[in-house]
Amino acid sequence: MDDVDLKRLTGYDDTAEYELDLCGLDLPHSTESVVRMIERSRFRAPRSVVVRLDPAGPDTGETLFQPIGRLLLDLRRKGQLSKLSPLPHHAGSGFYLVTLGKEDSAGAETDDPEEDE
């Protein structure tokens, strides 16, 4: 199976338009970052996002994968995300998602530097 077939099966495309890096953050800050990103996405065109998390390791203890995953799944169920999947193993720990956004706002918004927090 080649990379194109793998990407098609997993729904993951490594050319996401935006990356939200939550590595090194605790759960409250990570949760707030995700909530703010989703809130802002309501006013923009739909876009793909990779959410990066710290990977599990022998000394890490519990990771944010499960709580952030539950939050994102809840947002998907509420109709605020059009696509959600975990990143494939080779891409690291995290999620690939596509925000719902507004179709008619394509190109109307510029990147917000505050989102890089």
mmCIF file of N, CA and C in Angstrom:
data_model
loop_
_atom_site.group_PDB
_atom_site.id
_atom_site.type_symbol
_atom_site.label_atom_id
_atom_site.label_comp_id
_atom_site.label_asym_id
_atom_site.label_seq_id
_atom_site.Cartn_x
_atom_site.Cartn_y
_atom_site.Cartn_z
ATOM 1 N N MET A 1 0.856 -1.177 0.000
ATOM 2 C CA MET A 1 0.000 0.000 0.000
ATOM 3 C C MET A 1 0.902 1.240 0.000
ATOM 4 N N ASP A 2 0.656 2.152 -0.906
ATOM 5 C CA ASP A 2 1.496 3.352 -0.967
ATOM 6 C C ASP A 2 0.922 4.477 -0.105
ATOM 7 N N ASP A 3 1.665 5.582 -0.013
ATOM 8 C CA ASP A 3 1.268 6.707 0.834
ATOM 9 C C ASP A 3 -0.060 7.320 0.427
ATOM 10 N N VAL A 4 -0.338 7.388 -0.857
ATOM 11 C CA VAL A 4 -1.597 7.974 -1.329
ATOM 12 C C VAL A 4 -2.777 7.140 -0.844
ATOM 13 N N ASP A 5 -2.680 5.810 -0.953
ATOM 14 C CA ASP A 5 -3.751 4.939 -0.466
ATOM 15 C C ASP A 5 -3.921 5.069 1.041
ATOM 16 N N LEU A 6 -2.813 5.163 1.771
ATOM 17 C CA LEU A 6 -2.878 5.300 3.220
ATOM 18 C C LEU A 6 -3.561 6.608 3.609
ATOM 19 N N LYS A 7 -3.231 7.688 2.930
ATOM 20 C CA LYS A 7 -3.857 8.983 3.211
ATOM 21 C C LYS A 7 -5.351 8.934 2.909
ATOM 22 N N ARG A 8 -5.716 8.270 1.832
ATOM 23 C CA ARG A 8 -7.122 8.167 1.470
ATOM 24 C C ARG A 8 -7.898 7.374 2.522
ATOM 25 N N LEU A 9 -7.311 6.303 3.038
ATOM 26 C CA LEU A 9 -7.978 5.480 4.045
ATOM 27 C C LEU A 9 -8.117 6.195 5.384
ATOM 28 N N THR A 10 -7.056 6.882 5.804
ATOM 29 C CA THR A 10 -7.081 7.526 7.114
ATOM 30 C C THR A 10 -7.738 8.893 7.086
ATOM 31 N N GLY A 11 -7.894 9.488 5.893
ATOM 32 C CA GLY A 11 -8.459 10.827 5.812
ATOM 33 C C GLY A 11 -7.458 11.892 6.195
ATOM 34 N N TYR A 12 -6.199 11.493 6.367
ATOM 35 C CA TYR A 12 -5.170 12.433 6.785
ATOM 36 C C TYR A 12 -4.368 12.886 5.581
ATOM 37 N N ASP A 13 -4.245 14.178 5.439
ATOM 38 C CA ASP A 13 -3.423 14.747 4.395
ATOM 39 C C ASP A 13 -2.408 15.644 5.093
ATOM 40 N N ASP A 14 -1.141 15.396 4.901
ATOM 41 C CA ASP A 14 -0.129 16.150 5.634
ATOM 42 C C ASP A 14 0.047 17.577 5.136
ATOM 43 N N THR A 15 -0.895 18.055 4.359
ATOM 44 C CA THR A 15 -0.860 19.440 3.896
ATOM 45 C C THR A 15 -1.982 20.253 4.536
ATOM 46 N N ALA A 16 -2.192 20.076 5.820
ATOM 47 C CA ALA A 16 -3.230 20.827 6.526
ATOM 48 C C ALA A 16 -2.932 22.319 6.448
ATOM 49 N N GLU A 17 -3.991 23.109 6.432
ATOM 50 C CA GLU A 17 -3.857 24.557 6.312
ATOM 51 C C GLU A 17 -3.384 25.215 7.607
ATOM 52 N N TYR A 18 -3.566 24.540 8.707
ATOM 53 C CA TYR A 18 -3.271 25.134 10.007
ATOM 54 C C TYR A 18 -2.800 24.047 10.952
ATOM 55 N N GLU A 19 -1.936 24.394 11.879
ATOM 56 C CA GLU A 19 -1.472 23.447 12.889
ATOM 57 C C GLU A 19 -1.631 24.076 14.262
ATOM 58 N N LEU A 20 -2.280 23.354 15.155
ATOM 59 C CA LEU A 20 -2.431 23.787 16.537
ATOM 60 C C LEU A 20 -1.536 22.889 17.374
ATOM 61 N N ASP A 21 -0.435 23.428 17.867
ATOM 62 C CA ASP A 21 0.546 22.655 18.618
ATOM 63 C C ASP A 21 0.270 22.802 20.111
ATOM 64 N N LEU A 22 -0.181 21.717 20.726
ATOM 65 C CA LEU A 22 -0.499 21.723 22.145
ATOM 66 C C LEU A 22 0.588 21.045 22.970
ATOM 67 N N CYS A 23 1.706 20.743 22.352
ATOM 68 C CA CYS A 23 2.808 20.083 23.059
ATOM 69 C C CYS A 23 3.307 20.971 24.199
ATOM 70 N N GLY A 24 3.485 20.365 25.357
ATOM 71 C CA GLY A 24 3.981 21.086 26.514
ATOM 72 C C GLY A 24 2.923 21.795 27.332
ATOM 73 N N LEU A 25 1.685 21.811 26.861
ATOM 74 C CA LEU A 25 0.605 22.478 27.598
ATOM 75 C C LEU A 25 -0.115 21.496 28.512
ATOM 76 N N ASP A 26 -0.711 22.023 29.566
ATOM 77 C CA ASP A 26 -1.525 21.190 30.447
ATOM 78 C C ASP A 26 -2.953 21.121 29.897
ATOM 79 N N LEU A 27 -3.804 20.314 30.527
ATOM 80 C CA LEU A 27 -5.157 20.097 30.023
ATOM 81 C C LEU A 27 -6.000 21.374 29.969
ATOM 82 N N PRO A 28 -6.040 22.211 31.029
ATOM 83 C CA PRO A 28 -6.875 23.420 30.931
ATOM 84 C C PRO A 28 -6.461 24.350 29.782
ATOM 85 N N HIS A 29 -5.159 24.546 29.591
ATOM 86 C CA HIS A 29 -4.708 25.427 28.511
ATOM 87 C C HIS A 29 -4.965 24.800 27.145
ATOM 88 N N SER A 30 -4.775 23.502 27.036
ATOM 89 C CA SER A 30 -5.026 22.812 25.770
ATOM 90 C C SER A 30 -6.503 22.877 25.406
ATOM 91 N N THR A 31 -7.348 22.633 26.385
ATOM 92 C CA THR A 31 -8.791 22.676 26.154
ATOM 93 C C THR A 31 -9.219 24.063 25.704
ATOM 94 N N GLU A 32 -8.736 25.086 26.368
ATOM 95 C CA GLU A 32 -9.095 26.461 26.004
ATOM 96 C C GLU A 32 -8.597 26.810 24.606
ATOM 97 N N SER A 33 -7.409 26.348 24.241
ATOM 98 C CA SER A 33 -6.881 26.612 22.902
ATOM 99 C C SER A 33 -7.761 25.984 21.832
ATOM 100 N N VAL A 34 -8.219 24.757 22.066
ATOM 101 C CA VAL A 34 -9.089 24.082 21.102
ATOM 102 C C VAL A 34 -10.425 24.807 20.999
ATOM 103 N N VAL A 35 -10.992 25.166 22.136
ATOM 104 C CA VAL A 35 -12.291 25.850 22.148
ATOM 105 C C VAL A 35 -12.202 27.187 21.409
ATOM 106 N N ARG A 36 -11.125 27.948 21.639
ATOM 107 C CA ARG A 36 -10.965 29.234 20.949
ATOM 108 C C ARG A 36 -10.781 29.044 19.449
ATOM 109 N N MET A 37 -10.019 28.025 19.057
ATOM 110 C CA MET A 37 -9.824 27.767 17.635
ATOM 111 C C MET A 37 -11.153 27.450 16.957
ATOM 112 N N ILE A 38 -11.958 26.605 17.588
ATOM 113 C CA ILE A 38 -13.252 26.219 17.018
ATOM 114 C C ILE A 38 -14.195 27.425 16.986
ATOM 115 N N GLU A 39 -14.183 28.226 18.028
ATOM 116 C CA GLU A 39 -15.035 29.413 18.072
ATOM 117 C C GLU A 39 -14.682 30.376 16.940
ATOM 118 N N ARG A 40 -13.402 30.605 16.725
ATOM 119 C CA ARG A 40 -12.970 31.509 15.657
ATOM 120 C C ARG A 40 -13.270 30.943 14.283
ATOM 121 N N SER A 41 -13.263 29.633 14.166
ATOM 122 C CA SER A 41 -13.479 29.011 12.856
ATOM 123 C C SER A 41 -14.910 29.193 12.355
ATOM 124 N N ARG A 42 -15.829 29.542 13.239
ATOM 125 C CA ARG A 42 -17.219 29.755 12.818
ATOM 126 C C ARG A 42 -17.347 30.885 11.820
ATOM 127 N N PHE A 43 -16.400 31.821 11.835
ATOM 128 C CA PHE A 43 -16.484 33.014 11.006
ATOM 129 C C PHE A 43 -15.570 32.952 9.789
ATOM 130 N N ARG A 44 -14.937 31.819 9.573
ATOM 131 C CA ARG A 44 -13.986 31.650 8.475
ATOM 132 C C ARG A 44 -14.411 30.519 7.569
ATOM 133 N N ALA A 45 -13.764 30.447 6.446
ATOM 134 C CA ALA A 45 -13.996 29.330 5.541
ATOM 135 C C ALA A 45 -13.510 28.042 6.201
ATOM 136 N N PRO A 46 -14.112 26.912 5.872
ATOM 137 C CA PRO A 46 -13.637 25.635 6.427
ATOM 138 C C PRO A 46 -12.155 25.434 6.100
ATOM 139 N N ARG A 47 -11.434 24.874 7.057
ATOM 140 C CA ARG A 47 -10.026 24.598 6.814
ATOM 141 C C ARG A 47 -9.583 23.367 7.572
ATOM 142 N N SER A 48 -8.539 22.760 7.075
ATOM 143 C CA SER A 48 -8.004 21.568 7.719
ATOM 144 C C SER A 48 -6.997 21.977 8.788
ATOM 145 N N VAL A 49 -6.997 21.222 9.882
ATOM 146 C CA VAL A 49 -6.147 21.535 11.025
ATOM 147 C C VAL A 49 -5.523 20.241 11.548
ATOM 148 N N VAL A 50 -4.247 20.308 11.861
ATOM 149 C CA VAL A 50 -3.584 19.223 12.574
ATOM 150 C C VAL A 50 -3.388 19.702 14.001
ATOM 151 N N VAL A 51 -3.899 18.940 14.960
ATOM 152 C CA VAL A 51 -3.720 19.231 16.381
ATOM 153 C C VAL A 51 -2.627 18.307 16.882
ATOM 154 N N ARG A 52 -1.513 18.880 17.304
ATOM 155 C CA ARG A 52 -0.369 18.092 17.775
ATOM 156 C C ARG A 52 -0.373 17.995 19.294
ATOM 157 N N LEU A 53 -0.102 16.784 19.794
ATOM 158 C CA LEU A 53 -0.045 16.518 21.228
ATOM 159 C C LEU A 53 1.288 15.862 21.571
ATOM 160 N N ASP A 54 1.668 15.947 22.844
ATOM 161 C CA ASP A 54 2.860 15.245 23.294
ATOM 162 C C ASP A 54 2.634 13.746 23.155
ATOM 163 N N PRO A 55 3.605 13.029 22.616
ATOM 164 C CA PRO A 55 3.445 11.579 22.489
ATOM 165 C C PRO A 55 3.600 10.887 23.839
ATOM 166 N N ALA A 56 3.030 9.710 23.934
ATOM 167 C CA ALA A 56 3.171 8.909 25.146
ATOM 168 C C ALA A 56 4.584 8.348 25.221
ATOM 169 N N GLY A 57 5.070 8.211 26.413
ATOM 170 C CA GLY A 57 6.394 7.641 26.628
ATOM 171 C C GLY A 57 6.445 6.981 27.988
ATOM 172 N N PRO A 58 7.546 6.331 28.312
ATOM 173 C CA PRO A 58 7.624 5.609 29.583
ATOM 174 C C PRO A 58 7.535 6.527 30.806
ATOM 175 N N ASP A 59 7.906 7.786 30.663
ATOM 176 C CA ASP A 59 7.895 8.707 31.803
ATOM 177 C C ASP A 59 6.799 9.760 31.725
ATOM 178 N N THR A 60 5.904 9.688 30.752
ATOM 179 C CA THR A 60 4.932 10.771 30.549
ATOM 180 C C THR A 60 3.683 10.644 31.409
ATOM 181 N N GLY A 61 3.329 9.461 31.823
ATOM 182 C CA GLY A 61 2.065 9.293 32.527
ATOM 183 C C GLY A 61 0.916 9.458 31.554
ATOM 184 N N GLU A 62 -0.202 9.957 32.043
ATOM 185 C CA GLU A 62 -1.367 10.146 31.181
ATOM 186 C C GLU A 62 -1.125 11.293 30.215
ATOM 187 N N THR A 63 -1.473 11.083 28.953
ATOM 188 C CA THR A 63 -1.303 12.127 27.946
ATOM 189 C C THR A 63 -2.632 12.851 27.725
ATOM 190 N N LEU A 64 -2.609 13.859 26.890
ATOM 191 C CA LEU A 64 -3.817 14.630 26.579
ATOM 192 C C LEU A 64 -4.627 14.009 25.444
ATOM 193 N N PHE A 65 -4.146 12.904 24.886
ATOM 194 C CA PHE A 65 -4.819 12.328 23.728
ATOM 195 C C PHE A 65 -6.283 12.005 24.021
ATOM 196 N N GLN A 66 -6.549 11.349 25.126
ATOM 197 C CA GLN A 66 -7.931 10.958 25.420
ATOM 198 C C GLN A 66 -8.832 12.155 25.768
ATOM 199 N N PRO A 67 -8.439 13.047 26.678
ATOM 200 C CA PRO A 67 -9.349 14.169 26.975
ATOM 201 C C PRO A 67 -9.558 15.126 25.804
ATOM 202 N N ILE A 68 -8.514 15.410 25.038
ATOM 203 C CA ILE A 68 -8.676 16.287 23.876
ATOM 204 C C ILE A 68 -9.483 15.565 22.803
ATOM 205 N N GLY A 69 -9.259 14.280 22.660
ATOM 206 C CA GLY A 69 -10.040 13.487 21.712
ATOM 207 C C GLY A 69 -11.521 13.499 22.048
ATOM 208 N N ARG A 70 -11.840 13.380 23.321
ATOM 209 C CA ARG A 70 -13.259 13.440 23.735
ATOM 210 C C ARG A 70 -13.866 14.805 23.443
ATOM 211 N N LEU A 71 -13.092 15.856 23.704
ATOM 212 C CA LEU A 71 -13.566 17.206 23.418
ATOM 213 C C LEU A 71 -13.842 17.368 21.924
ATOM 214 N N LEU A 72 -12.908 16.942 21.097
ATOM 215 C CA LEU A 72 -13.084 17.058 19.654
ATOM 216 C C LEU A 72 -14.239 16.197 19.147
ATOM 217 N N LEU A 73 -14.392 15.010 19.701
ATOM 218 C CA LEU A 73 -15.500 14.144 19.314
ATOM 219 C C LEU A 73 -16.839 14.782 19.685
ATOM 220 N N ASP A 74 -16.889 15.406 20.840
ATOM 221 C CA ASP A 74 -18.107 16.106 21.251
ATOM 222 C C ASP A 74 -18.414 17.261 20.295
ATOM 223 N N LEU A 75 -17.389 17.994 19.889
ATOM 224 C CA LEU A 75 -17.581 19.085 18.927
ATOM 225 C C LEU A 75 -18.039 18.547 17.576
ATOM 226 N N ARG A 76 -17.539 17.393 17.195
ATOM 227 C CA ARG A 76 -17.965 16.756 15.935
ATOM 228 C C ARG A 76 -19.442 16.369 16.020
ATOM 229 N N ARG A 77 -19.828 15.809 17.150
ATOM 230 C CA ARG A 77 -21.241 15.420 17.336
ATOM 231 C C ARG A 77 -22.170 16.630 17.328
ATOM 232 N N LYS A 78 -21.673 17.758 17.802
ATOM 233 C CA LYS A 78 -22.470 18.990 17.810
ATOM 234 C C LYS A 78 -22.487 19.682 16.451
ATOM 235 N N GLY A 79 -21.779 19.116 15.484
ATOM 236 C CA GLY A 79 -21.779 19.681 14.144
ATOM 237 C C GLY A 79 -20.815 20.827 13.934
ATOM 238 N N GLN A 80 -19.811 20.966 14.804
ATOM 239 C CA GLN A 80 -18.860 22.056 14.655
ATOM 240 C C GLN A 80 -17.607 21.645 13.885
ATOM 241 N N LEU A 81 -17.465 20.352 13.617
ATOM 242 C CA LEU A 81 -16.370 19.838 12.802
ATOM 243 C C LEU A 81 -16.963 18.971 11.710
ATOM 244 N N SER A 82 -16.429 19.086 10.505
ATOM 245 C CA SER A 82 -16.948 18.248 9.429
ATOM 246 C C SER A 82 -16.164 16.953 9.295
ATOM 247 N N LYS A 83 -14.967 16.909 9.862
ATOM 248 C CA LYS A 83 -14.141 15.702 9.781
ATOM 249 C C LYS A 83 -13.244 15.635 11.007
ATOM 250 N N LEU A 84 -13.026 14.441 11.518
ATOM 251 C CA LEU A 84 -12.150 14.240 12.663
ATOM 252 C C LEU A 84 -11.576 12.837 12.608
ATOM 253 N N SER A 85 -10.260 12.748 12.736
ATOM 254 C CA SER A 85 -9.607 11.441 12.816
ATOM 255 C C SER A 85 -8.287 11.582 13.558
ATOM 256 N N PRO A 86 -7.877 10.518 14.243
ATOM 257 C CA PRO A 86 -6.554 10.566 14.877
ATOM 258 C C PRO A 86 -5.475 10.562 13.797
ATOM 259 N N LEU A 87 -4.346 11.158 14.114
ATOM 260 C CA LEU A 87 -3.237 11.129 13.171
ATOM 261 C C LEU A 87 -2.723 9.701 13.047
ATOM 262 N N PRO A 88 -2.277 9.315 11.867
ATOM 263 C CA PRO A 88 -1.662 7.995 11.733
ATOM 264 C C PRO A 88 -0.374 7.946 12.552
ATOM 265 N N HIS A 89 0.015 6.760 12.926
ATOM 266 C CA HIS A 89 1.170 6.579 13.812
ATOM 267 C C HIS A 89 2.421 7.292 13.293
ATOM 268 N N HIS A 90 2.666 7.230 11.998
ATOM 269 C CA HIS A 90 3.875 7.838 11.435
ATOM 270 C C HIS A 90 3.864 9.365 11.499
ATOM 271 N N ALA A 91 2.707 9.967 11.739
ATOM 272 C CA ALA A 91 2.596 11.432 11.760
ATOM 273 C C ALA A 91 2.709 12.016 13.157
ATOM 274 N N GLY A 92 2.789 11.180 14.177
ATOM 275 C CA GLY A 92 2.894 11.674 15.547
ATOM 276 C C GLY A 92 1.574 11.567 16.282
ATOM 277 N N SER A 93 1.548 12.126 17.468
ATOM 278 C CA SER A 93 0.356 12.055 18.310
ATOM 279 C C SER A 93 -0.515 13.280 18.075
ATOM 280 N N GLY A 94 -1.801 13.053 17.857
ATOM 281 C CA GLY A 94 -2.712 14.164 17.670
ATOM 282 C C GLY A 94 -3.882 13.804 16.791
ATOM 283 N N PHE A 95 -4.494 14.814 16.207
ATOM 284 C CA PHE A 95 -5.713 14.655 15.424
ATOM 285 C C PHE A 95 -5.655 15.488 14.160
ATOM 286 N N TYR A 96 -6.374 15.026 13.151
ATOM 287 C CA TYR A 96 -6.582 15.769 11.911
ATOM 288 C C TYR A 96 -8.061 16.098 11.867
ATOM 289 N N LEU A 97 -8.390 17.354 11.636
ATOM 290 C CA LEU A 97 -9.796 17.744 11.591
ATOM 291 C C LEU A 97 -10.017 18.784 10.512
ATOM 292 N N VAL A 98 -11.280 18.934 10.154
ATOM 293 C CA VAL A 98 -11.689 19.984 9.225
ATOM 294 C C VAL A 98 -12.815 20.741 9.917
ATOM 295 N N THR A 99 -12.624 22.053 10.043
ATOM 296 C CA THR A 99 -13.632 22.877 10.700
ATOM 297 C C THR A 99 -14.819 23.082 9.767
ATOM 298 N N LEU A 100 -15.962 23.368 10.338
ATOM 299 C CA LEU A 100 -17.163 23.579 9.544
ATOM 300 C C LEU A 100 -17.124 24.952 8.887
ATOM 301 N N GLY A 101 -16.942 25.991 9.675
ATOM 302 C CA GLY A 101 -16.796 27.340 9.145
ATOM 303 C C GLY A 101 -17.975 27.816 8.312
ATOM 304 N N LYS A 102 -17.733 28.905 7.588
ATOM 305 C CA LYS A 102 -18.735 29.490 6.696
ATOM 306 C C LYS A 102 -18.177 29.447 5.292
ATOM 307 N N GLU A 103 -18.904 28.825 4.392
ATOM 308 C CA GLU A 103 -18.448 28.679 3.008
ATOM 309 C C GLU A 103 -18.256 30.022 2.313
ATOM 310 N N ASP A 104 -19.096 31.007 2.618
ATOM 311 C CA ASP A 104 -19.042 32.284 1.906
ATOM 312 C C ASP A 104 -17.952 33.221 2.409
ATOM 313 N N SER A 105 -17.175 32.813 3.401
ATOM 314 C CA SER A 105 -16.143 33.699 3.927
ATOM 315 C C SER A 105 -14.761 33.359 3.390
ATOM 316 N N ALA A 106 -14.674 32.571 2.343
ATOM 317 C CA ALA A 106 -13.378 32.187 1.772
ATOM 318 C C ALA A 106 -12.589 33.415 1.358
ATOM 319 N N GLY A 107 -11.387 33.523 1.909
ATOM 320 C CA GLY A 107 -10.511 34.632 1.560
ATOM 321 C C GLY A 107 -10.831 35.934 2.276
ATOM 322 N N ALA A 108 -11.918 35.983 3.033
ATOM 323 C CA ALA A 108 -12.309 37.229 3.692
ATOM 324 C C ALA A 108 -11.511 37.465 4.962
ATOM 325 N N GLU A 109 -10.976 36.414 5.556
ATOM 326 C CA GLU A 109 -10.254 36.539 6.808
ATOM 327 C C GLU A 109 -8.768 36.330 6.575
ATOM 328 N N THR A 110 -7.980 37.026 7.330
ATOM 329 C CA THR A 110 -6.537 36.785 7.313
ATOM 330 C C THR A 110 -6.184 35.995 8.548
ATOM 331 N N ASP A 111 -5.005 35.410 8.547
ATOM 332 C CA ASP A 111 -4.580 34.635 9.705
ATOM 333 C C ASP A 111 -4.460 35.537 10.914
ATOM 334 N N ASP A 112 -4.881 35.033 12.057
ATOM 335 C CA ASP A 112 -4.848 35.750 13.307
ATOM 336 C C ASP A 112 -3.613 35.290 14.072
ATOM 337 N N PRO A 113 -2.630 36.168 14.317
ATOM 338 C CA PRO A 113 -1.423 35.746 15.008
ATOM 339 C C PRO A 113 -1.697 35.269 16.433
ATOM 340 N N GLU A 114 -2.819 35.675 17.007
ATOM 341 C CA GLU A 114 -3.158 35.263 18.356
ATOM 342 C C GLU A 114 -3.462 33.783 18.433
ATOM 343 N N GLU A 115 -3.806 33.145 17.313
ATOM 344 C CA GLU A 115 -4.149 31.724 17.293
ATOM 345 C C GLU A 115 -2.944 30.846 17.510
ATOM 346 N N ASP A 116 -1.756 31.353 17.336
ATOM 347 C CA ASP A 116 -0.552 30.537 17.462
ATOM 348 C C ASP A 116 -0.180 30.255 18.902
ATOM 349 N N GLU A 117 -0.979 30.688 19.854
ATOM 350 C CA GLU A 117 -0.685 30.482 21.273
ATOM 351 C C GLU A 117 -0.783 29.035 21.622
#
